Amino acid sequence: MSESSLTLWYDFPAEDWEKQALPIGNGRLGAMFFGGIEEERIQFNEETLYSGRPIPPDESAYQELPKIREYLAAGDYAAAQRHAEEVFLKRTSFGDASDFGSYQNFGDLYIAFEEQGEPGQYRRELDLSRAVGRVEYTCAGKTYTREYLCSYPDNVLAVRLACGEAQAITARVSLQPGQPGARTEYLPDGRIVASGTTGYLEFEAVAQIVCQGGRIQACGGYIEICNADSALILLTAATAYQSSAPSYIGKGCKAYNAQVLAGVQSKSWEAILNEHTADFGRLFGRVELRLGGEPEAVLPTNKRLERYAAGEKDTQLEALAFQYGRYLLISSSREGTLPANLQGIWNDSNTPQWGSMFCYNINLNMNYWPAETTNLAECHRPLIRFIDSLRLSGRRSAKCYFDAKGWFTAKKSDIWGYTQPYAAAVNGLFIGGAGWLCEDVWEYYSFSGDTEYLRDTAYPILKEAAEFYLDYLTENEDGFLVSSPSTSPENSFLADGKKQTVSDGCEMDHRIIEELFGNCIRCCGILGVDADFRARLEEAKGKLAPTRVSRRTGGIQEWYHDWKESDPEHRHLSPLYGVYPAQLITAEQPALMEAAKATLNSRGDESTGWSRAWKINLWARLLDGNRAHKVLRGMLAERFFGNLFSFHPPFQIDGNLGYTAGVAEMLLQSTYEGEIRLLPALPEEWRDGRVSGLQARGNFTVDIVWKDGRLTRAAIRGEPGAGGTIAYNGEERPFEMPGSGRFLFPR
């Protein structure tokens, strides 16, 4: 068994899906294994199994927009709220609310074992570096092992049952579909086939059982494995979903599954395992992190977490949680798949909280904060592809709801291309959705420097989103362009003594739009295109409502007006978008930086899992490593389950991935202007350490070693002739990559 510092391990089987079971995935298929001794449960998912169906927009909803703006201009926020929710947002053509798709549980694979005697020396583990789960225990002098993986090269979930002695594996394998009305068949050739429909979407799962030695037989409600030396279970699942409007269906799921199994069922376990670990390791192995000395591998992970929560220091547990985020992103977001949803790819419910969908007023965005910085650009591509696919329905939403050009999307979507605003306004009238998604589109370029991607993929997406905001912005009484109507996610303000959400301008929207316009202007310059459009953007950008400092609190105003928040400690840090993830409030604006600190202090260090992750990144960007670590420690101690899933509650993967991004941000930052900041927010707790493989904007890879809180050596790798500025400890130094492509600092 592995004693690696990159292994989660436990001395008991899991009973709780959310808190104890362990995840594996290949971007398309995901599974959670429990490791039971008498019966193993493996709950599995396939990325496209959603309820619901495509929902058309209301083509005349835009006619209600002027009335909302009229109420807002008159200062009647209660009337604006009523008209927005009771008239405008009622025209979203929902029909049956269940049509809004939720990510679904595909089913459970059960393996019931013949009684083996009293077990001993039990261990359940997940090796992050290999993406292989394992269970091992002894019974009656025999050592039994199980191994679990989801292979990207072979596109299957694979489970191997083995024992140190021949003919020792006897078990019954059954499959319980997660969807009501599904049919399950147990076939003589060792296949289990579960199929059905959600009402709109056809689906099928197939498990193929292959034995070495012994025999298999179909027995009504299960497949029996008799006296085998070892057994291999190969599972694939698929739906009729395909990512093309308007129906989004048409894929032959049965033919797809047959093709997948035909390509793998003749392979040995060793061949499947070796291809899988090589593929996964190519991505995961790019980044190494050590914080302090080597970790103790003696204690199970849950015990380490308990001791950490009680106040013990464990910097390598902090590093393990960092790498766990990278593991989860690779496992739930691979090229050719959908992006990671609210729970990545793992879900055991047909009614998951918030639909386990794609939410982009923070959640989906945060999922991809570590993609570029921790050297996983390939895992970023599913999100870029998904954003591009939203433009078709987004154009209809822009026209139907706002009579605007370009493309729009509100807070969240399913796989059915949903981009409309919806009630209640506090959630569904977020105007910044498309703009925030465009940040990911730009960031992929800012790290890679790929001008072909910029010209062919990124700029068309950014330009079309910018066209929407150029049409949508209105000039207010002070002559500024504001986003009206809008809401600041998911907060409310007090106007005339009453709680309201619909406003005539909010800080987050304005900074999202400022960032988008700025990136479009950069694109025009780099590509040498659209001079007239660039001029329009520059003019509008100059008239955008500026960031304001509240006279009441000294913090950043969340709305254009200096209203009091109904929840001063709200989990969303919306007014600080300009600090992070954007780079609009920087050290060159000390007054705004101080106001940002005031806002962050007023929100406190506690909150939901993902909110704390955002705070880690914010304090890192504000160059306060000790405060960032304080939030990090509180998050890991209080918002991580024993299996290291971060929770809101419930489990949300954005907490894990935001945590990973925060650790990277503490160790390395980079700007669009070519500055690379080494150890910008190193906390006192991390006195000694090293990290290799982090990425900086401009297509640089950075390795850093430090001791006693001071930089020892940094190595920067990049294209010969590329350059910029290195910043460390208040000093800045220009650099240019030599012909070797490796620059050492200090020289």
XYZ file of C-alpha atoms in Angstrom:
747
model
C 0.000 0.000 0.000
C 1.130 3.568 -0.690
C 2.715 5.743 1.992
C 2.996 8.712 -0.361
C 2.470 12.252 0.895
C -0.086 12.448 -1.927
C -2.352 9.705 -0.582
C -5.599 9.998 1.351
C -6.085 6.902 3.508
C -8.468 5.538 6.148
C -8.705 2.495 8.379
C -12.465 2.025 7.997
C -14.993 1.670 5.146
C -17.073 4.695 4.227
C -20.712 4.945 5.211
C -21.454 8.554 4.235
C -21.308 9.526 0.527
C -20.539 13.198 1.107
C -18.147 12.985 4.052
C -16.293 9.684 3.684
C -16.491 8.075 0.223
C -13.619 8.768 -2.195
C -13.889 10.178 -5.741
C -12.451 9.002 -9.052
C -13.255 10.411 -12.488
C -12.157 10.918 -16.077
C -14.091 14.070 -16.938
C -17.010 12.114 -18.404
C -17.553 9.414 -15.785
C -17.310 9.929 -12.068
C -17.608 7.485 -9.188
C -17.445 7.377 -5.383
C -16.216 4.159 -3.777
C -17.005 3.156 -0.199
C -14.769 0.137 0.418
C -17.238 -1.990 2.350
C -16.051 -5.465 3.345
C -19.245 -7.490 3.068
C -20.650 -5.268 0.332
C -18.970 -2.654 -1.818
C -20.970 0.319 -3.086
C -19.707 2.334 -6.052
C -22.016 5.235 -6.882
C -21.438 6.546 -10.410
C -22.304 9.491 -12.647
C -22.094 10.447 -16.301
C -21.657 14.133 -17.080
C -24.677 14.559 -19.383
C -27.418 12.887 -17.323
C -29.613 15.906 -16.561
C -33.312 16.318 -16.059
C -35.198 19.045 -17.925
C -35.128 20.069 -21.557
C -34.427 23.185 -23.671
C -36.577 26.181 -22.684
C -37.361 28.847 -25.307
C -37.136 32.529 -24.350
C -40.036 34.987 -24.359
C -39.411 36.995 -27.519
C -41.124 40.164 -26.274
C -39.922 40.288 -22.670
C -37.709 43.295 -23.480
C -40.832 45.454 -23.649
C -40.989 45.417 -19.831
C -37.427 46.652 -19.381
C -38.109 50.428 -19.818
C -40.663 50.359 -17.004
C -38.126 48.933 -14.562
C -35.630 51.618 -15.549
C -38.314 54.267 -15.162
C -38.974 53.186 -11.575
C -35.260 53.104 -10.825
C -34.710 56.600 -12.246
C -37.483 57.854 -9.983
C -35.895 56.175 -6.955
C -38.860 53.844 -6.472
C -36.862 50.679 -5.825
C -39.801 48.748 -4.400
C -41.785 49.274 -7.614
C -38.752 48.346 -9.724
C -38.402 45.158 -7.717
C -42.074 44.278 -8.138
C -42.096 44.884 -11.864
C -38.868 42.961 -12.364
C -40.055 39.895 -10.480
C -43.792 39.883 -11.110
C -43.769 40.921 -14.767
C -40.355 40.903 -16.479
C -38.903 37.746 -14.922
C -42.239 35.960 -15.058
C -41.778 35.904 -18.828
C -38.974 33.365 -18.811
C -41.241 30.672 -20.304
C -40.477 28.225 -17.533
C -43.726 26.324 -17.646
C -43.043 23.416 -15.341
C -40.191 24.520 -13.082
C -38.737 21.019 -13.289
C -37.780 21.800 -16.893
C -34.766 23.666 -15.502
C -32.323 20.768 -15.624
C -30.632 19.254 -12.578
C -27.615 16.965 -12.663
C -28.739 13.404 -11.916
C -27.515 10.315 -10.113
C -26.904 7.572 -12.704
C -26.833 4.688 -10.258
C -24.962 2.380 -7.919
C -22.845 -0.674 -8.599
C -22.954 -3.154 -5.714
C -20.563 -6.044 -5.101
C -21.678 -8.451 -2.367
C -18.937 -10.831 -1.200
C -19.109 -14.363 0.106
C -18.509 -14.420 3.843
C -14.747 -14.327 4.319
C -14.364 -14.295 8.098
C -13.314 -11.602 10.561
C -11.398 -8.860 8.661
C -8.156 -7.281 9.816
C -5.491 -4.804 8.691
C -8.050 -2.787 6.753
C -6.947 0.178 4.657
C -8.835 2.298 2.109
C -6.872 4.861 0.106
C -6.801 7.211 -2.847
C -3.416 7.842 -4.474
C -3.718 11.316 -5.993
C -0.585 11.051 -8.118
C -1.891 7.934 -9.903
C -5.654 8.548 -9.560
C -6.101 4.998 -8.282
C -8.255 3.957 -5.350
C -7.429 0.858 -3.373
C -8.854 -1.251 -0.545
C -6.856 -3.967 1.190
C -7.646 -6.198 4.153
C -7.023 -9.696 5.455
C -9.507 -12.435 6.250
C -8.705 -16.004 7.347
C -5.090 -15.531 6.403
C -5.878 -14.271 2.919
C -5.144 -10.756 1.642
C -7.911 -9.254 -0.481
C -7.423 -6.176 -2.650
C -9.635 -3.966 -4.767
C -8.458 -1.239 -7.115
C -10.572 1.481 -8.711
C -9.937 3.959 -11.501
C -11.698 6.000 -14.173
C -9.568 5.855 -17.297
C -9.508 8.773 -19.721
C -7.644 6.801 -22.437
C -10.068 3.859 -22.255
C -13.115 5.941 -21.272
C -14.323 3.499 -18.587
C -14.714 2.993 -14.878
C -12.661 -0.081 -13.976
C -12.699 -2.086 -10.731
C -10.397 -5.034 -10.085
C -11.033 -7.652 -7.406
C -8.084 -9.822 -6.406
C -6.687 -12.035 -3.665
C -3.279 -13.415 -2.810
C -4.628 -16.947 -3.265
C -6.183 -18.612 -6.312
C -9.951 -19.152 -6.696
C -10.715 -16.891 -3.711
C -13.054 -14.375 -5.383
C -16.738 -15.192 -5.111
C -19.165 -12.293 -5.307
C -22.506 -11.071 -6.644
C -22.524 -7.915 -8.783
C -25.687 -5.870 -9.250
C -26.542 -2.455 -10.641
C -29.237 -0.217 -9.217
C -30.194 2.656 -11.565
C -30.692 6.053 -9.966
C -33.569 6.994 -12.264
C -37.131 5.813 -11.600
C -38.583 3.520 -14.228
C -35.211 2.337 -15.527
C -34.875 -1.307 -16.553
C -31.950 -3.559 -15.587
C -30.961 -6.765 -17.419
C -28.415 -9.398 -16.313
C -27.042 -11.214 -19.353
C -25.264 -14.600 -19.642
C -22.132 -13.032 -21.147
C -21.453 -11.160 -17.889
C -23.040 -7.859 -18.867
C -25.403 -5.772 -16.788
C -27.434 -3.274 -18.829
C -29.488 -0.499 -17.235
C -31.498 1.773 -19.517
C -34.331 4.254 -19.451
C -35.303 7.858 -20.004
C -35.635 10.995 -17.905
C -38.723 11.837 -19.932
C -36.676 13.726 -22.495
C -33.244 12.119 -22.477
C -32.488 8.468 -23.176
C -29.680 6.844 -21.173
C -27.872 3.529 -20.756
C -25.193 2.097 -18.473
C -23.371 -1.175 -19.162
C -21.126 -3.100 -16.784
C -19.037 -5.902 -18.284
C -17.583 -8.487 -15.892
C -14.483 -10.410 -16.945
C -12.991 -13.176 -14.795
C -9.549 -14.731 -14.632
C -10.204 -18.283 -13.570
C -13.531 -19.432 -12.153
C -16.793 -18.655 -13.904
C -19.612 -16.140 -14.099
C -23.352 -16.669 -14.429
C -26.480 -14.519 -14.619
C -28.820 -15.173 -11.687
C -31.905 -13.015 -12.108
C -31.026 -9.935 -10.060
C -27.233 -10.155 -10.211
C -24.185 -11.593 -11.965
C -22.386 -14.172 -9.860
C -18.599 -14.510 -9.879
C -17.611 -17.995 -8.712
C -14.146 -19.020 -7.450
C -12.207 -16.604 -9.654
C -8.526 -15.799 -9.243
C -9.408 -12.168 -10.001
C -12.233 -10.248 -11.650
C -12.440 -7.053 -13.638
C -15.578 -4.919 -13.835
C -15.670 -2.393 -16.696
C -18.479 0.176 -16.642
C -19.499 2.772 -19.188
C -22.571 5.005 -19.279
C -23.940 7.465 -21.810
C -27.003 9.469 -22.777
C -28.498 10.695 -26.047
C -27.234 14.232 -25.296
C -25.169 16.048 -27.884
C -24.122 19.683 -27.612
C -26.025 21.102 -30.570
C -29.173 23.200 -30.438
C -32.086 23.266 -30.618
C -32.922 19.766 -29.327
C -29.513 18.848 -27.799
C -30.249 15.148 -28.374
C -29.391 12.671 -31.092
C -26.405 10.664 -29.875
C -26.815 6.887 -29.991
C -25.966 6.004 -26.400
C -26.254 2.235 -26.904
C -23.890 2.234 -29.886
C -21.525 4.524 -27.987
C -21.336 2.189 -24.985
C -20.832 -0.844 -27.216
C -17.938 0.893 -28.950
C -16.321 1.856 -25.627
C -16.483 -1.693 -24.281
C -15.313 -3.228 -27.541
C -12.171 -1.144 -27.273
C -11.264 -2.152 -23.731
C -12.723 -5.517 -22.688
C -9.908 -7.536 -24.244
C -7.255 -5.514 -22.404
C -5.528 -6.762 -19.292
C -5.852 -4.898 -16.012
C -2.160 -4.070 -16.169
C -2.533 -2.445 -19.600
C -5.558 -0.397 -18.476
C -3.785 0.642 -15.279
C -0.515 1.607 -16.963
C -2.159 3.714 -19.671
C -4.353 5.413 -17.098
C -1.571 6.287 -14.662
C 0.688 7.551 -17.467
C -2.080 9.766 -18.816
C -3.082 11.150 -15.426
C 0.496 11.585 -14.260
C 1.323 13.665 -17.328
C -1.001 16.359 -15.947
C -0.836 15.881 -12.200
C 2.937 15.529 -12.001
C 3.630 18.982 -13.401
C 3.406 20.669 -9.984
C 5.126 19.656 -6.759
C 4.699 21.426 -3.426
C 6.476 20.958 -0.127
C 5.650 23.105 2.872
C 8.038 22.407 5.717
C 9.422 18.942 6.387
C 8.241 15.609 5.099
C 4.779 14.642 6.375
C 3.933 11.891 8.797
C 2.085 9.147 6.933
C 1.271 7.251 10.126
C -2.143 8.757 10.809
C -5.217 8.296 8.614
C -6.263 11.459 6.800
C -9.388 11.982 8.897
C -7.311 11.781 12.084
C -4.813 14.285 10.717
C -7.675 16.632 9.918
C -9.123 16.208 13.424
C -5.778 17.056 15.018
C -5.347 19.994 12.663
C -8.795 21.295 13.632
C -7.761 20.974 17.284
C -4.840 23.336 16.649
C -1.924 21.121 15.629
C 0.350 22.321 12.840
C 0.388 20.202 9.661
C 1.687 22.185 6.711
C 1.849 19.070 4.557
C -1.876 18.518 5.099
C -2.297 22.038 3.718
C -0.158 21.000 0.741
C -2.159 17.771 0.333
C -5.402 19.767 0.155
C -3.776 21.953 -2.526
C -2.925 18.913 -4.645
C -6.346 17.388 -3.976
C -7.909 20.377 -5.738
C -5.725 19.715 -8.781
C -6.714 16.037 -8.638
C -10.416 16.923 -8.577
C -10.120 19.331 -11.506
C -8.295 16.793 -13.682
C -10.854 14.135 -12.715
C -13.877 16.264 -13.605
C -12.700 18.377 -16.555
C -10.862 16.782 -19.474
C -10.675 17.759 -23.127
C -13.858 16.799 -24.958
C -16.005 16.802 -21.815
C -18.312 19.307 -20.168
C -16.787 21.632 -17.566
C -16.835 20.755 -13.877
C -20.230 21.568 -12.405
C -21.132 22.629 -8.871
C -19.989 19.241 -7.533
C -17.417 18.556 -10.217
C -18.858 15.353 -11.643
C -19.968 13.582 -8.438
C -23.593 13.586 -7.302
C -25.731 10.960 -5.551
C -29.058 12.811 -5.723
C -31.752 13.485 -8.308
C -32.622 16.705 -6.504
C -29.181 18.098 -5.651
C -28.864 21.488 -4.003
C -28.946 24.261 -6.636
C -29.310 21.571 -9.300
C -25.558 20.875 -9.189
C -25.464 23.005 -12.324
C -23.105 25.564 -13.856
C -23.375 28.733 -11.775
C -21.396 31.757 -12.906
C -21.840 34.430 -10.344
C -18.822 32.782 -8.632
C -19.037 28.981 -8.557
C -18.162 27.812 -12.066
C -15.700 30.690 -12.303
C -13.927 29.642 -9.102
C -13.717 26.056 -10.337
C -11.214 27.232 -12.928
C -9.174 29.730 -10.902
C -6.367 27.163 -10.451
C -6.459 25.815 -14.019
C -3.784 28.086 -15.466
C -1.734 28.878 -12.363
C -1.314 25.200 -11.420
C -0.389 24.105 -14.945
C -3.639 22.460 -16.064
C -4.483 24.467 -19.176
C -5.889 21.366 -20.906
C -8.468 21.107 -18.128
C -9.478 24.723 -18.806
C -10.485 23.972 -22.398
C -13.850 22.307 -21.588
C -14.976 25.571 -20.000
C -13.871 27.649 -23.017
C -15.752 25.279 -25.320
C -18.852 25.457 -23.098
C -18.759 29.275 -23.029
C -18.513 29.348 -26.811
C -21.547 27.050 -27.046
C -23.629 29.457 -24.922
C -23.403 32.196 -27.531
C -26.179 30.748 -29.695
C -28.841 30.861 -26.989
C -27.159 33.904 -25.441
C -27.857 35.946 -28.576
C -31.548 35.096 -28.303
C -31.599 36.062 -24.632
C -29.851 39.378 -25.353
C -32.418 40.218 -28.026
C -35.538 38.878 -26.321
C -34.954 40.278 -22.838
C -32.888 43.406 -23.465
C -33.325 44.250 -27.169
C -29.536 44.223 -27.399
C -26.928 42.868 -29.762
C -24.243 40.423 -28.644
C -24.756 37.523 -26.246
C -25.944 37.417 -22.634
C -26.259 34.886 -19.881
C -27.523 35.337 -16.349
C -26.448 33.375 -13.266
C -26.596 29.715 -14.227
C -27.184 27.152 -16.902
C -27.750 23.468 -17.426
C -26.694 21.401 -20.462
C -29.697 22.712 -22.414
C -28.184 26.100 -23.256
C -30.209 28.079 -20.711
C -29.092 31.744 -20.666
C -32.258 33.652 -19.704
C -32.736 35.786 -16.596
C -35.179 34.276 -14.129
C -36.928 34.913 -10.813
C -36.169 35.672 -8.064
C -34.196 38.757 -9.048
C -31.650 38.352 -6.258
C -30.382 35.320 -8.166
C -31.735 35.506 -11.679
C -31.187 39.144 -12.657
C -27.413 39.040 -12.536
C -26.177 40.956 -15.579
C -22.474 40.118 -15.327
C -22.643 36.419 -16.255
C -21.309 36.606 -19.814
C -18.660 39.155 -18.871
C -17.347 37.064 -16.010
C -17.161 33.974 -18.212
C -15.180 36.023 -20.709
C -12.453 36.426 -18.093
C -11.673 32.710 -18.462
C -11.593 33.084 -22.231
C -9.006 35.873 -21.886
C -6.989 34.180 -19.132
C -6.332 31.149 -21.314
C -4.625 33.515 -23.753
C -2.840 35.574 -21.093
C -1.052 32.457 -19.864
C -0.476 30.730 -23.214
C 0.180 33.669 -25.530
C -1.503 31.670 -28.317
C -2.458 34.313 -30.905
C -4.207 31.773 -33.138
C -6.530 30.936 -30.238
C -6.973 34.665 -29.545
C -7.977 35.398 -33.148
C -10.154 32.358 -33.862
C -11.758 31.587 -30.487
C -11.279 34.200 -27.785
C -11.809 37.504 -29.556
C -15.124 36.547 -31.232
C -16.524 35.504 -27.829
C -15.249 38.641 -26.068
C -16.313 41.015 -28.830
C -19.859 39.702 -28.919
C -20.202 39.946 -25.130
C -18.844 43.504 -25.231
C -21.445 44.380 -27.876
C -24.158 43.361 -25.430
C -22.840 45.599 -22.670
C -22.385 48.543 -25.052
C -26.090 48.286 -25.819
C -27.157 47.558 -22.246
C -25.367 50.288 -20.311
C -27.368 53.422 -19.548
C -26.204 56.890 -18.563
C -27.228 57.933 -15.043
C -27.909 61.321 -13.510
C -24.190 61.875 -12.905
C -23.207 61.156 -16.494
C -21.737 57.718 -15.776
C -22.580 54.534 -17.633
C -24.194 52.043 -15.256
C -25.601 48.542 -15.447
C -29.314 49.034 -14.828
C -31.315 47.135 -13.788
C -29.098 44.627 -12.062
C -28.430 42.822 -8.818
C -25.261 42.266 -6.828
C -24.956 38.497 -6.239
C -26.837 37.464 -4.011
C -27.042 40.401 -1.655
C -29.656 43.026 -0.903
C -29.622 46.636 0.271
C -31.843 48.800 2.422
C -33.661 51.605 0.610
C -36.397 53.576 2.329
C -36.016 51.161 5.240
C -36.892 48.122 3.123
C -34.784 45.281 1.742
C -34.342 45.454 -2.035
C -32.204 43.681 -4.611
C -32.870 45.415 -7.965
C -30.547 48.394 -8.368
C -29.434 50.981 -10.913
C -25.782 49.985 -10.975
C -23.513 47.757 -8.890
C -19.750 47.571 -8.457
C -19.335 43.989 -9.623
C -21.051 44.597 -12.957
C -19.048 47.730 -13.607
C -15.702 46.064 -12.909
C -16.621 42.996 -14.969
C -17.506 45.275 -17.875
C -14.389 47.409 -17.387
C -12.235 44.289 -17.459
C -14.023 42.920 -20.540
C -13.716 46.199 -22.432
C -10.040 46.411 -21.481
C -9.350 42.881 -22.684
C -11.195 43.536 -25.952
C -9.097 46.666 -26.452
C -5.971 44.560 -25.880
C -7.224 42.031 -28.438
C -7.785 44.731 -31.042
C -4.224 45.961 -30.535
C -2.608 42.515 -30.608
C -4.559 41.360 -33.660
C -4.571 44.715 -35.434
C -8.336 44.678 -36.027
C -11.535 46.680 -35.469
C -10.162 50.201 -34.923
C -13.657 51.737 -34.855
C -14.941 49.161 -32.360
C -11.874 49.730 -30.199
C -12.607 53.469 -30.170
C -16.183 52.816 -29.016
C -14.905 50.576 -26.218
C -12.344 53.131 -25.074
C -14.980 55.851 -24.935
C -17.448 53.682 -23.008
C -14.765 52.378 -20.657
C -13.867 55.957 -19.788
C -17.475 56.709 -18.827
C -18.092 53.617 -16.690
C -19.089 54.297 -13.107
C -15.862 54.263 -11.078
C -15.157 52.318 -7.920
C -16.468 54.323 -4.962
C -15.452 54.324 -1.315
C -18.315 54.321 1.177
C -18.452 57.306 3.523
C -20.310 55.110 5.996
C -17.871 52.210 6.221
C -14.661 53.227 4.459
C -15.037 50.109 2.300
C -15.775 49.597 -1.387
C -19.393 50.448 -2.221
C -21.284 47.401 -3.432
C -23.832 49.494 -5.322
C -23.550 52.831 -7.097
C -25.402 54.442 -4.199
C -24.012 54.246 -0.686
C -26.674 51.927 0.645
C -26.426 49.829 3.746
C -26.188 46.093 3.130
C -28.966 44.022 4.656
C -26.252 41.430 5.456
C -22.927 43.169 6.213
C -21.151 39.779 6.452
C -22.568 38.400 3.214
C -20.768 35.390 1.739
C -20.366 36.985 -1.703
C -17.402 39.361 -1.981
C -18.874 41.028 -5.053
C -17.557 44.567 -4.500
C -14.013 43.177 -4.447
C -14.099 41.688 -7.949
C -11.683 44.428 -9.015
C -9.075 43.086 -6.579
C -9.498 39.403 -7.380
C -10.059 37.765 -9.785
C -9.561 40.976 -11.790
C -6.473 43.202 -11.650
C -8.231 46.564 -11.568
C -7.563 47.586 -7.955
C -3.819 47.326 -7.394
C -1.006 48.658 -5.227
C -0.847 51.704 -7.531
C -4.212 52.728 -5.989
C -3.428 52.653 -2.250
C -6.672 54.336 -1.202
C -8.762 51.695 -2.983
C -6.556 48.924 -1.627
C -7.211 50.168 1.902
C -10.929 50.375 1.177
C -10.813 46.794 -0.113
C -9.181 45.691 3.148
C -11.924 47.488 5.069
C -14.596 45.601 3.121
C -12.827 42.301 3.599
C -12.432 42.930 7.332
C -16.107 43.803 7.642
C -17.092 40.496 6.002
C -15.045 38.553 8.580
C -12.887 35.453 8.182
C -15.708 32.925 8.569
C -18.318 31.933 6.027
C -19.146 29.128 3.598
C -16.368 26.987 2.167
C -16.149 28.731 -1.205
C -16.448 32.195 0.355
C -13.429 31.498 2.560
C -11.556 30.310 -0.523
C -12.265 33.654 -2.202
C -10.981 35.417 0.917
C -7.715 33.464 0.766
C -7.187 34.699 -2.782
C -8.169 38.251 -1.875
C -5.789 38.495 1.093
C -3.043 37.000 -1.055
C -3.680 39.616 -3.739
C -3.593 42.246 -0.991
C -0.141 40.823 -0.077
C -1.104 39.777 3.459
C 0.164 36.205 3.676
C -0.489 35.755 7.380
C -4.120 36.792 7.045
C -4.516 34.575 3.976
C -3.123 31.652 5.954
C -5.408 32.402 8.899
C -8.422 32.104 6.603
C -6.899 29.035 4.943
C -6.390 27.317 8.266
C -9.929 28.087 9.381
C -11.325 26.817 6.090
C -9.395 23.544 6.170
C -10.266 22.960 9.831
C -13.945 23.887 9.609
C -15.058 23.501 5.992
C -13.448 20.221 4.897
C -14.940 16.791 5.508
C -12.774 13.797 6.383
C -12.515 12.859 2.688
C -11.286 16.446 2.071
C -14.399 17.510 0.184
C -14.982 21.188 0.931
C -18.509 22.147 1.850
C -20.770 25.200 1.727
C -22.619 23.142 3.153
C -23.358 20.931 1.215
C -20.278 19.719 -0.683
C -19.295 22.145 -3.440
C -16.148 21.608 -5.464
C -15.536 25.351 -5.867
C -14.297 25.409 -2.274
C -11.630 22.809 -3.039
C -10.570 24.497 -6.264
C -10.655 28.000 -4.812
C -8.444 26.787 -1.957
C -5.929 25.416 -4.477
C -5.932 28.702 -6.379
C -5.375 30.569 -3.113
C -2.272 28.575 -2.189
C -0.844 29.216 -5.663
C -1.669 32.922 -5.362
C 0.227 33.139 -2.076
C 3.352 31.724 -3.726
C 3.286 33.273 -7.201
C 1.446 36.129 -8.889
C 1.738 37.589 -12.371
C 0.258 40.561 -14.182
C -0.838 41.383 -17.711
C 2.045 43.869 -17.828
C 4.637 41.100 -17.531
C 5.505 41.238 -13.838
C 6.182 37.964 -12.014
C 5.917 38.245 -8.215
C 7.787 35.624 -6.220
C 6.417 34.627 -2.792
C 4.175 37.724 -2.678
C 2.109 36.526 0.298
C 4.287 33.950 2.050
C 2.973 33.381 5.596
C 5.192 32.891 8.624
C 3.805 29.352 8.997
C 5.494 28.328 5.746
C 9.070 29.065 6.788
C 10.692 26.510 4.492
C 9.422 25.054 1.272
C 9.636 24.564 -2.436
C 7.219 24.553 -5.320
C 7.800 23.650 -8.943
C 5.699 23.900 -12.066
C 3.464 26.892 -11.300
C 2.526 29.016 -14.313
C 2.819 32.773 -14.799
C 1.143 34.886 -17.465
C 3.257 35.143 -20.574
C 3.797 31.361 -20.850
C 6.359 31.049 -18.054
C 6.855 28.100 -15.702
C 8.272 28.937 -12.285
C 10.074 26.879 -9.633
C 10.769 28.457 -6.229
C 12.802 27.359 -3.192
C 12.802 29.264 0.098
C 14.244 28.834 3.587
C 13.651 30.720 6.840
C 11.018 32.776 5.060
C 13.452 34.035 2.412
C 13.784 33.201 -1.262
C 16.743 30.915 -1.970
C 16.419 30.375 -5.715
C 13.818 30.721 -8.448
C 14.035 29.209 -11.918
C 11.853 30.665 -14.667
C 11.377 28.725 -17.887
C 9.988 30.180 -21.105
C 10.612 30.927 -24.736
C 14.092 32.349 -25.506
C 13.880 36.124 -25.845
C 10.690 36.448 -23.797
C 10.941 38.673 -20.775
C 9.338 40.882 -18.187
C 9.961 41.958 -14.619
C 10.668 39.903 -11.519
C 9.389 41.334 -8.250
C 10.492 40.067 -4.856
C 10.499 41.649 -1.407
C 9.797 45.154 -2.695
C 12.408 45.060 -5.460
C 11.833 44.802 -9.193
C 14.310 43.527 -11.773
C 13.874 43.153 -15.544
C 14.705 39.786 -17.111
C 15.025 38.245 -20.556
C 15.036 34.523 -21.231
C 18.416 33.277 -22.513
C 18.767 30.792 -25.352
C 18.535 27.930 -22.882
C 14.996 29.007 -21.983
C 15.838 29.010 -18.266
C 16.476 32.111 -16.146
C 17.745 31.856 -12.558
C 16.966 34.447 -9.896
C 18.959 35.742 -8.180
C 21.671 35.284 -10.772
